[in-house]
Structures are given as structure tokens and as C-alpha cells.
């Protein structure tokens, strides 16, 4: 059995010497590792395949896994943005300031890590399916709860619990969409999956226009509506089985003497062997989240306050920017399959850095083009992340590691807009004076702060990606998991059967035809 699906050993060695789970990577000296950082950036010069041909490699069940993960991630983003789109309305209802209401957003960001840990461990121990379902049940309850809250403290309480639910979805969605995906299609599927977040923002913007303040209930119908689609997502997921990769792992655990004991043993080995990698992934995700929040959160404020854009001009700019994000994420994720994960991230970050000046210093409508291409670059780099994290993460704790590293990075970067706003106040502009009332609105030069801040973030991400590992095309099956091999003292690559008498090769042939044997 080949070490990596769809890749020859020669191509893998050319791409990166540290990809094989059974190589000498664990014993590589620091000096040799540093020496390979440049050589491993060289692409294997694999031809870029026709994207439609690549997508045709997925069978029906793999497409369904991707779609249910994409819809869930999209609606997760929709639910998150509902609050940020109605901050003034919430403030008026509860008799609070806009700043008070943003604590509801901050609490979500702070508690997402709790959800990533809780639901990630549950998904790695019990399966992807039921934690996913519970996650979406919570979305229904909490969106309805937000729509019915009558006071500020209740609002904060509901949004805090929502933060836990939101944090639990990302790792599970990535595992559901990617761990059974053909290796050659992982890049484009990763890019498409990640852009569910931008798509969720566009949907939230559109539905806010149609549902907020169009009925006597004010902002509440937006949250009531937000509770409905997860019902369909739950029904969709219930119709699908566990992923084949997880079922193989569970079968081996049962064969090895017990599910709980085997999971605990695998977890201990994974943490012992990969603790440094886990720290690296959190630091990388901190940089990525600073990159996205730093380029997005304060941007509408910059356009309205510094450049005096109207609400409609800001909306158009934001929509076009998100279209650029969706395009960039898909295309860069796709090309990363041929040129490598690290090189794709580094190149697109360099281009993004070069576009910072027009993105932050253009005061005319031409900024729309700059916003499109800047977010093309930012989310282009993000398009590589789901598959990059999946290929780096230890198999036994895949959902936990992917989700937790992402959410801890999010926690670290949650103050990015506050940092930019605070520094921006050190660069005042002439205030805007209302001719009728004489009211003075302070103005600040946010553009220069965002430009410098994001320049530093791009540099950080480039350096961290350069020194980090890459495992392009890594086989995600349990039979190629060196942590399991150490736990069980067996080299499963050379064994035909993994529990219940099911041949791995037979399961793969069945999966290739879109057939699953599910009890």
C-alpha cells in the first residue's frame, strides 16, 4: 500500500522529507530540519490538474460529507454575524451603548476554545456524527434564545453559551469534509470549505436587510430565522454514516482491548510526541486570525470615519471584498495541491502585503477593487488552512487539534480591532461637524495603523510558515498513523484486516464506488 494516496514516494520526498509517518522525521536534528526549510519549499512540479476532473474524484458520499460540513460552517458564520449586524438595535432595546453590546461578540470569541476542546475530544472519541448533531441542536436553541431575551444580562448569558457551541464546529466540519476526501482533491475542497465563512457573512447581510426592522419585532426575526436551517442540517447529517476513516480507527480500538482505553493511550502518545507541533499550530493560527480580523473588523469604521463613505458604499465594498475572499480561498486552496501548502501561503501573503497601501489609503470608489484583491489574498491563504491543519494534526486527536488550535489562535487575536482602534486614536483628523446641530464627530487616521499592523502580521505569518512543517498528501488512514503503531506495537501498513474482519482495501474499493456498509 502506498504511503500517501495519489502520490509516488519520489514526489513526496521531493516535496518534503518530513511527510511520511514512518520516516526518520521524529528523530531529525534541529540543524537538518532548518536546512530543509528552503529545499522543501520547491514544488514537486506536479501538473495542475483540471479542477473539474479533480472534483470528479469524489464519490457521492464524499460530496455529501463536504456539503453537510460546508452548510454547517456557513450557518455557523451566519449566526455569529447576526449580532454584529444589529449592534445599534440591540443597544436601543436594552438601553446600553454599542460598546456594551460588543461584549456579546467578545464573549463568543473568548469561549470558542472551550467548545473546541469539549466537542473536539467528543468527536475524536465517539465519532464525528453525534457531536455534530448536538452542536447544531445548540445552535437552534441559542439562536431562538437570543431572539427572545428581554434584558442585557440574559443576552450576554445566551451569547456566552453560543460561543461554546460555535467553537465546537470547525474541527468537526474539517474532519467530516476532508478525512475521506481523495488526496488529490483535498486542496480545492479545503478552499471551498473555508469560504463557507465568507458566504455566511454575505447571507447574514442579505437577510438582515430583509428581516431587521421590517416587522414590529425589530431585530428579533433575524435570530428566529437563524434557528431554522440547522434543523435541515441535522436531518442531512443523520442520513449519513460516520466517515470511513473514523470507523476504521474505532474498529482497531475495539480490537485492541477497549475503545476508551485505546483512545486514552493514543492521546497520551500523540501529546507526548507532538506537543511542540501543537504549540506551533496555535501560534500559526494566531497569526492567521490577526490577519483576517486585522483586515476586516475595523475596515468599515475606517471607510465611514476616515473616508466618509455612506452606509451603502460600505455595504457594496464589503460584499465585493467577500466575493474576493471566496474566489481567493478556492483558487489558492486548489493550487496548493500542486505547489505545496507552505509555498502557497507565503506567496499569497507577499502579494497581500504589497496590496496594503491601496487597501488602506484609497479614498475613492477604486478602493472596491483593492478590497476585492486584498481579501482574495487574505482568504486565499486561509483556503489552505483546513487541509494544512488536517495533514499536520495527529490522527488520534485530529478534530480536537484542528479545532482547538484554530480557536486558541482566535482567542489570541480577539483584541486586534481594539489594538488598531486604540493606536488609531493617536492619529487624529479634523472632526466632522454637523452643520445643523453643531455636533462634532472625532475622526482618526485608521488607514496608516491598519497598514503597519497588517504589514507586521503578514511578515509574522510568512516567517512562521517558512519555518514550519508540511505534510502534503499525507495518508490520513489509521493504517498509516505512527502514533497508533507505537500504541499497538503493530505496523498496520502490512496488515490486511482491521477489526470485524473488514479488509481496508475492500472498504476503499467499496468507497470508490460510493458504497458503504453501515450497521
Short mmCIF file of C-alpha atoms in Angstrom, two decimals:
data_model
loop_
_atom_site.label_atom_id
_atom_site.label_comp_id
_atom_site.label_asym_id
_atom_site.label_seq_id
_atom_site.Cartn_x
_atom_site.Cartn_y
_atom_site.Cartn_z
CA UNK A 1 0.00 0.00 0.00
CA UNK A 2 1.42 3.40 -0.93
CA UNK A 3 2.43 5.73 1.85
CA UNK A 4 0.28 8.55 0.54
CA UNK A 5 -2.83 8.46 -1.59
CA UNK A 6 -2.25 9.52 -5.18
CA UNK A 7 1.43 10.47 -4.72
CA UNK A 8 4.54 8.49 -5.51
CA UNK A 9 7.25 8.18 -2.85
CA UNK A 10 9.65 10.06 -5.13
CA UNK A 11 7.27 13.02 -5.44
CA UNK A 12 6.78 13.10 -1.70
CA UNK A 13 10.50 13.12 -0.98
CA UNK A 14 10.96 15.96 -3.45
CA UNK A 15 8.14 17.93 -1.86
CA UNK A 16 9.13 17.46 1.77
CA UNK A 17 11.30 14.93 3.58
CA UNK A 18 9.14 15.07 6.68
CA UNK A 19 5.84 13.87 5.22
CA UNK A 20 5.95 10.15 5.89
CA UNK A 21 4.65 8.99 9.21
CA UNK A 22 7.21 6.17 9.15
CA UNK A 23 10.23 8.26 8.16
CA UNK A 24 13.03 9.49 10.37
CA UNK A 25 11.19 12.77 10.90
CA UNK A 26 10.72 12.14 14.61
CA UNK A 27 14.50 11.88 15.04
CA UNK A 28 15.53 14.68 12.69
CA UNK A 29 18.11 17.01 14.23
CA UNK A 30 17.37 20.72 14.56
CA UNK A 31 20.21 21.52 12.16
CA UNK A 32 18.94 19.19 9.46
CA UNK A 33 15.38 20.43 9.91
CA UNK A 34 16.47 24.07 9.47
CA UNK A 35 18.48 23.12 6.40
CA UNK A 36 15.40 21.61 4.76
CA UNK A 37 13.17 24.67 5.18
CA UNK A 38 14.28 26.12 1.84
CA UNK A 39 14.61 22.90 -0.12
CA UNK A 40 11.15 21.72 0.94
CA UNK A 41 9.55 24.85 -0.50
CA UNK A 42 10.50 23.73 -4.01
CA UNK A 43 7.35 22.45 -5.73
CA UNK A 44 7.36 18.85 -6.93
CA UNK A 45 6.34 20.32 -10.32
CA UNK A 46 3.22 18.20 -10.47
CA UNK A 47 0.99 19.45 -13.29
CA UNK A 48 -2.04 21.39 -12.10
CA UNK A 49 -4.97 19.13 -12.89
CA UNK A 50 -8.24 20.29 -14.38
CA UNK A 51 -10.34 21.31 -11.34
CA UNK A 52 -13.46 19.63 -12.70
CA UNK A 53 -11.52 16.41 -13.18
CA UNK A 54 -10.21 16.71 -9.62
CA UNK A 55 -13.70 17.27 -8.22
CA UNK A 56 -14.97 14.25 -10.16
CA UNK A 57 -12.71 12.06 -8.00
CA UNK A 58 -15.15 12.43 -5.11
CA UNK A 59 -17.85 9.81 -4.92
CA UNK A 60 -21.41 10.62 -3.90
CA UNK A 61 -20.85 10.02 -0.20
CA UNK A 62 -17.71 12.19 -0.12
CA UNK A 63 -19.65 15.01 -1.77
CA UNK A 64 -22.41 14.66 0.81
CA UNK A 65 -19.84 14.81 3.64
CA UNK A 66 -18.41 18.01 2.13
CA UNK A 67 -21.83 19.60 1.62
CA UNK A 68 -23.09 18.96 5.15
CA UNK A 69 -19.83 20.35 6.58
CA UNK A 70 -19.99 23.40 4.27
CA UNK A 71 -23.62 24.18 5.13
CA UNK A 72 -22.93 23.85 8.86
CA UNK A 73 -19.83 26.08 8.71
CA UNK A 74 -21.73 28.63 6.61
CA UNK A 75 -24.59 28.82 9.08
CA UNK A 76 -22.18 28.92 11.99
CA UNK A 77 -20.77 32.11 10.45
CA UNK A 78 -24.29 33.43 9.77
CA UNK A 79 -25.24 33.02 13.43
CA UNK A 80 -22.04 34.74 14.56
CA UNK A 81 -22.52 37.80 12.35
CA UNK A 82 -26.18 38.32 13.29
CA UNK A 83 -25.14 40.23 16.42
CA UNK A 84 -22.53 42.43 14.75
CA UNK A 85 -25.08 43.47 12.10
CA UNK A 86 -27.68 44.69 14.65
CA UNK A 87 -25.50 46.22 17.38
CA UNK A 88 -27.29 49.63 17.38
CA UNK A 89 -30.72 47.95 17.51
CA UNK A 90 -29.70 45.73 20.43
CA UNK A 91 -28.26 48.75 22.25
CA UNK A 92 -31.55 50.62 21.85
CA UNK A 93 -33.62 47.66 23.08
CA UNK A 94 -31.54 47.04 26.21
CA UNK A 95 -30.74 50.69 26.96
CA UNK A 96 -26.99 50.12 26.56
CA UNK A 97 -24.18 51.57 24.47
CA UNK A 98 -22.81 49.93 21.33
CA UNK A 99 -19.66 49.14 23.28
CA UNK A 100 -21.71 47.24 25.88
CA UNK A 101 -23.34 45.13 23.16
CA UNK A 102 -19.98 44.21 21.62
CA UNK A 103 -19.26 42.29 24.84
CA UNK A 104 -21.66 39.75 23.42
CA UNK A 105 -19.26 39.30 20.50
CA UNK A 106 -16.20 39.25 22.77
CA UNK A 107 -17.70 36.53 24.98
CA UNK A 108 -18.29 34.36 21.90
CA UNK A 109 -14.66 34.74 20.86
CA UNK A 110 -13.39 34.02 24.38
CA UNK A 111 -15.42 30.84 24.89
CA UNK A 112 -14.98 29.28 21.46
CA UNK A 113 -11.86 27.50 22.72
CA UNK A 114 -13.93 25.75 25.41
CA UNK A 115 -16.22 24.40 22.72
CA UNK A 116 -13.31 23.32 20.52
CA UNK A 117 -11.81 21.30 23.37
CA UNK A 118 -15.11 19.78 24.53
CA UNK A 119 -16.60 18.88 21.17
CA UNK A 120 -13.21 18.06 19.64
CA UNK A 121 -12.47 15.38 22.24
CA UNK A 122 -16.03 14.07 21.91
CA UNK A 123 -15.71 13.80 18.12
CA UNK A 124 -12.35 12.01 18.35
CA UNK A 125 -13.68 9.59 20.96
CA UNK A 126 -17.31 8.95 19.93
CA UNK A 127 -17.38 9.91 16.25
CA UNK A 128 -18.00 12.91 14.04
CA UNK A 129 -21.74 12.41 13.68
CA UNK A 130 -23.37 12.87 17.10
CA UNK A 131 -21.22 15.76 18.40
CA UNK A 132 -22.04 17.47 15.07
CA UNK A 133 -25.76 16.92 15.67
CA UNK A 134 -25.58 18.16 19.28
CA UNK A 135 -23.68 21.23 18.07
CA UNK A 136 -26.47 22.14 15.69
CA UNK A 137 -29.19 21.45 18.26
CA UNK A 138 -27.48 24.03 20.47
CA UNK A 139 -27.44 26.50 17.57
CA UNK A 140 -31.22 26.16 17.27
CA UNK A 141 -31.83 26.65 20.99
CA UNK A 142 -29.40 29.56 21.37
CA UNK A 143 -30.49 31.47 18.28
CA UNK A 144 -34.10 31.19 19.43
CA UNK A 145 -32.99 32.19 22.92
CA UNK A 146 -31.22 35.28 21.59
CA UNK A 147 -34.39 36.24 19.72
CA UNK A 148 -36.46 36.06 22.91
CA UNK A 149 -34.13 37.63 25.50
CA UNK A 150 -35.65 40.57 27.33
CA UNK A 151 -32.68 42.07 29.18
CA UNK A 152 -28.97 42.70 28.71
CA UNK A 153 -27.67 40.11 31.20
CA UNK A 154 -29.73 37.36 29.57
CA UNK A 155 -28.36 38.42 26.21
CA UNK A 156 -24.76 38.06 27.45
CA UNK A 157 -25.51 34.68 29.03
CA UNK A 158 -27.03 33.23 25.88
CA UNK A 159 -24.21 34.52 23.67
CA UNK A 160 -21.59 33.12 26.06
CA UNK A 161 -23.09 29.64 25.72
CA UNK A 162 -23.34 30.18 21.97
CA UNK A 163 -19.58 30.78 21.94
CA UNK A 164 -19.01 27.26 23.30
CA UNK A 165 -21.28 25.77 20.62
CA UNK A 166 -19.67 27.77 17.83
CA UNK A 167 -16.17 26.74 18.86
CA UNK A 168 -17.06 23.08 18.63
CA UNK A 169 -17.97 23.01 14.96
CA UNK A 170 -14.85 23.94 12.97
CA UNK A 171 -12.69 20.90 13.72
CA UNK A 172 -15.59 18.51 13.19
CA UNK A 173 -16.57 20.16 9.89
CA UNK A 174 -12.98 19.95 8.62
CA UNK A 175 -12.69 16.28 9.59
CA UNK A 176 -16.07 15.40 8.07
CA UNK A 177 -15.27 17.11 4.77
CA UNK A 178 -11.62 16.12 4.36
CA UNK A 179 -10.60 12.91 6.08
CA UNK A 180 -12.30 10.65 3.49
CA UNK A 181 -11.60 13.04 0.60
CA UNK A 182 -9.25 11.79 -2.16
CA UNK A 183 -5.78 13.23 -1.56
CA UNK A 184 -5.64 14.90 -4.99
CA UNK A 185 -8.86 16.84 -4.26
CA UNK A 186 -8.07 17.97 -0.72
CA UNK A 187 -6.68 21.36 -1.74
CA UNK A 188 -9.72 22.59 -3.67
CA UNK A 189 -12.17 21.05 -1.19
CA UNK A 190 -10.29 22.79 1.65
CA UNK A 191 -10.53 26.14 -0.11
CA UNK A 192 -14.24 25.69 -0.83
CA UNK A 193 -14.96 24.61 2.75
CA UNK A 194 -13.17 27.56 4.34
CA UNK A 195 -15.13 30.06 2.28
CA UNK A 196 -18.33 28.97 3.96
CA UNK A 197 -17.39 31.64 6.49
CA UNK A 198 -17.43 34.44 3.90
CA UNK A 199 -20.60 33.01 2.37
CA UNK A 200 -22.23 33.04 5.81
CA UNK A 201 -21.41 36.74 6.16
CA UNK A 202 -22.99 37.51 2.79
CA UNK A 203 -26.13 35.59 3.75
CA UNK A 204 -26.32 37.36 7.11
CA UNK A 205 -26.01 40.75 5.39
CA UNK A 206 -28.73 39.90 2.88
CA UNK A 207 -31.20 38.51 5.42
CA UNK A 208 -30.54 41.39 7.83
CA UNK A 209 -31.67 43.76 5.08
CA UNK A 210 -34.90 41.82 4.68
CA UNK A 211 -35.72 40.89 8.28
CA UNK A 212 -34.43 43.64 10.57
CA UNK A 213 -36.87 46.46 11.34
CA UNK A 214 -39.29 45.29 8.65
CA UNK A 215 -41.79 43.97 11.22
CA UNK A 216 -42.99 45.22 14.64
CA UNK A 217 -40.48 42.79 16.22
CA UNK A 218 -37.43 44.81 15.15
CA UNK A 219 -34.20 42.79 15.13
CA UNK A 220 -35.64 39.58 16.61
CA UNK A 221 -36.86 37.90 13.36
CA UNK A 222 -33.25 37.65 12.16
CA UNK A 223 -32.42 35.36 15.10
CA UNK A 224 -35.67 33.40 14.84
CA UNK A 225 -34.93 32.74 11.19
CA UNK A 226 -31.34 31.80 12.04
CA UNK A 227 -32.63 28.92 14.17
CA UNK A 228 -34.40 27.21 11.24
CA UNK A 229 -31.72 25.99 8.76
CA UNK A 230 -29.84 23.94 11.41
CA UNK A 231 -32.91 21.68 11.55
CA UNK A 232 -32.29 20.76 7.92
CA UNK A 233 -28.55 20.41 8.53
CA UNK A 234 -29.24 17.97 11.39
CA UNK A 235 -31.57 15.91 9.18
CA UNK A 236 -28.91 15.89 6.45
CA UNK A 237 -26.19 14.66 8.85
CA UNK A 238 -28.45 11.97 10.33
CA UNK A 239 -28.80 10.47 6.85
CA UNK A 240 -25.02 9.98 6.58
CA UNK A 241 -22.80 7.45 8.39
CA UNK A 242 -19.57 8.05 10.24
CA UNK A 243 -16.60 8.72 7.99
CA UNK A 244 -14.79 5.59 6.83
CA UNK A 245 -11.54 6.82 8.36
CA UNK A 246 -13.09 7.14 11.81
CA UNK A 247 -14.83 3.75 11.58
CA UNK A 248 -11.53 2.06 10.77
CA UNK A 249 -9.94 3.74 13.78
CA UNK A 250 -12.81 2.67 16.07
CA UNK A 251 -12.58 -0.90 14.80
CA UNK A 252 -8.90 -1.01 15.65
CA UNK A 253 -9.55 0.45 19.12
CA UNK A 254 -12.18 -2.22 19.80
CA UNK A 255 -9.79 -4.92 18.61
CA UNK A 256 -7.02 -3.56 20.83
CA UNK A 257 -8.91 -4.10 24.07
CA UNK A 258 -11.45 -1.34 24.54
CA UNK A 259 -12.49 1.96 22.97
CA UNK A 260 -11.94 4.21 25.99
CA UNK A 261 -8.58 2.71 26.97
CA UNK A 262 -7.23 2.74 23.43
CA UNK A 263 -8.35 6.34 22.87
CA UNK A 264 -6.63 7.44 26.09
CA UNK A 265 -3.42 5.60 25.15
CA UNK A 266 -3.37 7.09 21.66
CA UNK A 267 -3.98 10.56 23.09
CA UNK A 268 -1.10 10.27 25.53
CA UNK A 269 1.27 9.12 22.78
CA UNK A 270 0.10 11.90 20.43
CA UNK A 271 0.58 14.63 23.05
CA UNK A 272 3.96 13.24 24.07
CA UNK A 273 5.26 13.05 20.50
CA UNK A 274 3.66 16.17 19.01
CA UNK A 275 3.42 18.77 21.80
CA UNK A 276 5.81 21.11 20.00
CA UNK A 277 3.80 20.80 16.78
CA UNK A 278 0.61 21.65 18.67
CA UNK A 279 2.17 24.83 20.05
CA UNK A 280 3.33 25.73 16.54
CA UNK A 281 -0.19 25.27 15.15
CA UNK A 282 -1.66 27.60 17.79
CA UNK A 283 0.95 30.26 17.01
CA UNK A 284 0.27 29.88 13.28
CA UNK A 285 -3.47 30.24 13.82
CA UNK A 286 -2.92 33.32 15.98
CA UNK A 287 -1.15 34.92 13.01
CA UNK A 288 -3.89 33.91 10.59
CA UNK A 289 -6.63 35.22 12.83
CA UNK A 290 -4.78 38.51 13.34
CA UNK A 291 -4.57 38.67 9.55
CA UNK A 292 -8.30 38.20 8.98
CA UNK A 293 -9.61 40.22 11.96
CA UNK A 294 -6.99 42.94 11.44
CA UNK A 295 -8.01 43.39 7.81
CA UNK A 296 -11.77 43.11 8.31
CA UNK A 297 -13.10 44.18 11.72
CA UNK A 298 -12.12 47.86 11.69
CA UNK A 299 -12.33 48.28 7.92
CA UNK A 300 -15.96 49.53 7.76
CA UNK A 301 -15.12 52.01 10.54
CA UNK A 302 -12.13 53.26 8.54
CA UNK A 303 -14.28 53.73 5.44
CA UNK A 304 -17.02 55.67 7.27
CA UNK A 305 -14.91 57.61 9.75
CA UNK A 306 -11.76 58.44 7.81
CA UNK A 307 -13.05 58.46 4.21
CA UNK A 308 -16.71 59.40 4.92
CA UNK A 309 -18.26 56.54 2.97
CA UNK A 310 -22.03 56.22 3.14
CA UNK A 311 -23.63 53.07 4.56
CA UNK A 312 -24.47 51.85 1.05
CA UNK A 313 -20.91 52.37 -0.22
CA UNK A 314 -19.58 50.46 2.78
CA UNK A 315 -22.01 47.60 2.14
CA UNK A 316 -21.03 47.36 -1.53
CA UNK A 317 -17.33 47.39 -0.63
CA UNK A 318 -17.80 44.68 1.98
CA UNK A 319 -19.80 42.45 -0.34
CA UNK A 320 -17.23 42.76 -3.12
CA UNK A 321 -14.44 42.06 -0.61
CA UNK A 322 -16.20 38.87 0.49
CA UNK A 323 -16.61 37.79 -3.13
CA UNK A 324 -12.87 38.25 -3.48
CA UNK A 325 -12.38 36.18 -0.33
CA UNK A 326 -14.47 33.31 -1.68
CA UNK A 327 -12.65 33.37 -5.01
CA UNK A 328 -9.19 33.54 -3.44
CA UNK A 329 -9.80 30.82 -0.89
CA UNK A 330 -10.97 28.37 -3.52
CA UNK A 331 -8.24 29.12 -6.08
CA UNK A 332 -5.29 29.20 -3.67
CA UNK A 333 -6.50 26.07 -1.89
CA UNK A 334 -6.71 24.38 -5.29
CA UNK A 335 -3.21 25.42 -6.43
CA UNK A 336 -1.69 24.40 -3.08
CA UNK A 337 -2.24 20.80 -4.15
CA UNK A 338 0.36 21.27 -6.89
CA UNK A 339 2.82 23.81 -5.45
CA UNK A 340 2.59 22.94 -1.75
CA UNK A 341 0.80 24.32 1.30
CA UNK A 342 3.66 26.43 2.68
CA UNK A 343 4.70 27.97 -0.63
CA UNK A 344 1.09 28.88 -1.46
CA UNK A 345 0.65 30.65 1.88
CA UNK A 346 3.97 32.51 1.63
CA UNK A 347 3.45 33.73 -1.95
CA UNK A 348 -0.13 34.93 -1.39
CA UNK A 349 0.90 36.72 1.84
CA UNK A 350 3.66 38.56 -0.02
CA UNK A 351 1.11 39.72 -2.61
CA UNK A 352 -1.32 40.67 0.17
CA UNK A 353 1.38 42.76 1.84
CA UNK A 354 2.06 44.56 -1.44
CA UNK A 355 -1.64 45.49 -1.71
CA UNK A 356 -1.90 47.03 1.75
CA UNK A 357 -1.26 50.59 0.58
CA UNK A 358 -4.18 50.78 -1.90
CA UNK A 359 -6.35 48.82 0.55
CA UNK A 360 -5.91 51.35 3.35
CA UNK A 361 -5.07 54.64 1.59
CA UNK A 362 -7.55 54.76 -1.31
CA UNK A 363 -10.40 57.17 -0.59
CA UNK A 364 -12.32 56.85 -3.88
CA UNK A 365 -14.57 54.09 -5.19
CA UNK A 366 -11.43 52.44 -6.55
CA UNK A 367 -10.97 51.01 -3.05
CA UNK A 368 -13.57 48.40 -4.02
CA UNK A 369 -11.02 46.78 -6.35
CA UNK A 370 -8.34 46.96 -3.67
CA UNK A 371 -10.72 45.34 -1.16
CA UNK A 372 -11.51 42.52 -3.59
CA UNK A 373 -7.87 41.63 -4.17
CA UNK A 374 -6.72 42.15 -0.58
CA UNK A 375 -9.37 39.77 0.70
CA UNK A 376 -8.55 37.45 -2.20
CA UNK A 377 -5.08 37.21 -0.67
CA UNK A 378 -6.11 37.05 3.00
CA UNK A 379 -8.72 34.37 2.47
CA UNK A 380 -6.59 32.76 -0.21
CA UNK A 381 -4.08 31.95 2.49
CA UNK A 382 -6.94 30.81 4.71
CA UNK A 383 -8.17 28.44 1.99
CA UNK A 384 -5.11 26.26 2.58
CA UNK A 385 -5.64 26.08 6.35
CA UNK A 386 -8.26 23.33 6.79
CA UNK A 387 -6.26 20.76 4.84
CA UNK A 388 -2.90 22.00 6.16
CA UNK A 389 -4.07 21.56 9.76
CA UNK A 390 -5.66 18.18 8.95
CA UNK A 391 -2.41 16.91 7.45
CA UNK A 392 -0.34 18.19 10.37
CA UNK A 393 -2.61 17.04 13.21
CA UNK A 394 -2.07 13.64 14.90
CA UNK A 395 -4.80 11.27 13.72
CA UNK A 396 -5.98 10.18 17.16
CA UNK A 397 -6.83 13.78 18.17
CA UNK A 398 -7.50 15.24 14.73
CA UNK A 399 -10.75 17.08 15.45
CA UNK A 400 -9.54 18.30 18.83
CA UNK A 401 -6.22 19.61 17.50
CA UNK A 402 -7.63 21.29 14.37
CA UNK A 403 -10.49 22.96 16.24
CA UNK A 404 -8.54 23.94 19.35
CA UNK A 405 -5.54 25.38 17.50
CA UNK A 406 -7.90 27.44 15.36
CA UNK A 407 -9.95 28.72 18.30
CA UNK A 408 -6.97 29.42 20.60
CA UNK A 409 -5.49 31.44 17.75
CA UNK A 410 -8.81 33.24 17.51
CA UNK A 411 -8.72 33.97 21.23
CA UNK A 412 -5.22 35.46 20.99
CA UNK A 413 -6.27 37.70 18.10
CA UNK A 414 -9.65 38.77 19.50
CA UNK A 415 -8.25 42.14 20.57
CA UNK A 416 -6.92 43.03 17.11
CA UNK A 417 -9.60 45.62 16.31
CA UNK A 418 -9.24 47.14 19.79
CA UNK A 419 -5.48 47.42 19.28
CA UNK A 420 -5.95 49.11 15.89
CA UNK A 421 -8.63 51.46 17.21
CA UNK A 422 -6.58 52.47 20.27
CA UNK A 423 -3.45 53.19 18.23
CA UNK A 424 -5.55 54.93 15.57
CA UNK A 425 -6.74 57.47 18.16
CA UNK A 426 -3.14 58.69 18.33
CA UNK A 427 -3.54 59.98 14.75
CA UNK A 428 -6.50 62.42 14.89
CA UNK A 429 -8.01 64.09 11.84
CA UNK A 430 -10.16 67.25 11.72
CA UNK A 431 -13.53 66.33 13.30
CA UNK A 432 -16.72 66.07 11.29
CA UNK A 433 -19.12 68.85 12.31
CA UNK A 434 -22.87 68.55 11.72
CA UNK A 435 -23.97 71.83 10.10
CA UNK A 436 -27.44 71.69 11.70
CA UNK A 437 -26.69 70.54 15.25
CA UNK A 438 -23.06 71.52 15.58
CA UNK A 439 -22.26 68.02 16.87
CA UNK A 440 -18.59 67.13 16.43
CA UNK A 441 -17.64 63.56 15.48
CA UNK A 442 -13.99 62.66 16.15
CA UNK A 443 -12.10 61.26 13.14
CA UNK A 444 -8.91 59.25 13.10
CA UNK A 445 -6.38 58.09 10.53
CA UNK A 446 -7.09 54.39 10.89
CA UNK A 447 -5.60 53.57 7.47
CA UNK A 448 -1.97 54.08 8.44
CA UNK A 449 -2.42 51.98 11.60
CA UNK A 450 -4.06 49.12 9.72
CA UNK A 451 -1.35 49.23 7.06
CA UNK A 452 1.51 48.98 9.56
CA UNK A 453 -0.29 46.45 11.76
CA UNK A 454 -1.13 44.14 8.86
CA UNK A 455 2.37 44.50 7.41
CA UNK A 456 3.75 43.11 10.67
CA UNK A 457 1.15 40.32 10.70
CA UNK A 458 1.91 39.28 7.11
CA UNK A 459 5.62 39.16 7.96
CA UNK A 460 4.90 37.04 11.06
CA UNK A 461 2.77 34.56 9.08
CA UNK A 462 5.39 34.31 6.32
CA UNK A 463 8.21 33.60 8.79
CA UNK A 464 6.19 31.11 10.83
CA UNK A 465 5.00 29.27 7.71
CA UNK A 466 8.56 29.17 6.35
CA UNK A 467 9.99 27.53 9.48
CA UNK A 468 7.04 25.17 9.94
CA UNK A 469 6.45 21.62 8.65
CA UNK A 470 4.30 20.44 5.78
CA UNK A 471 2.81 17.02 5.04
CA UNK A 472 1.21 17.48 1.65
CA UNK A 473 -0.72 14.40 0.61
CA UNK A 474 -0.30 12.64 3.95
CA UNK A 475 -2.36 9.46 4.23
CA UNK A 476 -4.99 10.09 6.92
CA UNK A 477 -5.93 6.42 7.39
CA UNK A 478 -5.32 4.69 10.72
CA UNK A 479 -3.08 2.17 8.96
CA UNK A 480 -0.54 4.97 8.34
CA UNK A 481 -0.75 6.52 11.81
CA UNK A 482 2.61 6.12 13.56
CA UNK A 483 1.06 7.03 16.93
CA UNK A 484 -1.28 4.06 16.65
CA UNK A 485 1.61 1.87 15.53
CA UNK A 486 3.51 2.83 18.68
CA UNK A 487 0.45 2.28 20.89
CA UNK A 488 -0.44 -1.14 19.45
CA UNK A 489 3.15 -2.23 18.63
CA UNK A 490 1.94 -3.17 15.17
CA UNK A 491 2.84 -1.91 11.70
CA UNK A 492 -0.66 -1.74 10.25
CA UNK A 493 0.54 -0.88 6.77
CA UNK A 494 1.29 -4.51 6.18
CA UNK A 495 -1.88 -5.94 7.71
CA UNK A 496 -4.94 -6.69 5.61
CA UNK A 497 -7.59 -6.52 8.31
CA UNK A 498 -8.51 -4.00 10.96
CA UNK A 499 -11.27 -5.32 13.21
CA UNK A 500 -14.57 -7.01 12.41
CA UNK A 501 -12.87 -8.94 9.60
CA UNK A 502 -13.25 -5.99 7.20
CA UNK A 503 -10.42 -5.56 4.75
CA UNK A 504 -9.23 -1.97 4.47
CA UNK A 505 -8.56 -2.48 0.78
CA UNK A 506 -12.07 -3.86 0.28
CA UNK A 507 -13.60 -0.87 2.13
CA UNK A 508 -11.64 1.54 -0.04
CA UNK A 509 -12.79 -0.17 -3.23
CA UNK A 510 -16.37 0.00 -1.99
CA UNK A 511 -15.98 3.65 -1.03
CA UNK A 512 -14.62 4.42 -4.51
CA UNK A 513 -17.95 3.22 -5.87
CA UNK A 514 -19.91 5.30 -3.37
CA UNK A 515 -20.99 2.25 -1.39
CA UNK A 516 -20.84 1.96 2.41
CA UNK A 517 -21.61 -0.93 4.73
CA UNK A 518 -23.12 0.77 7.74
CA UNK A 519 -24.66 -1.31 10.52
#
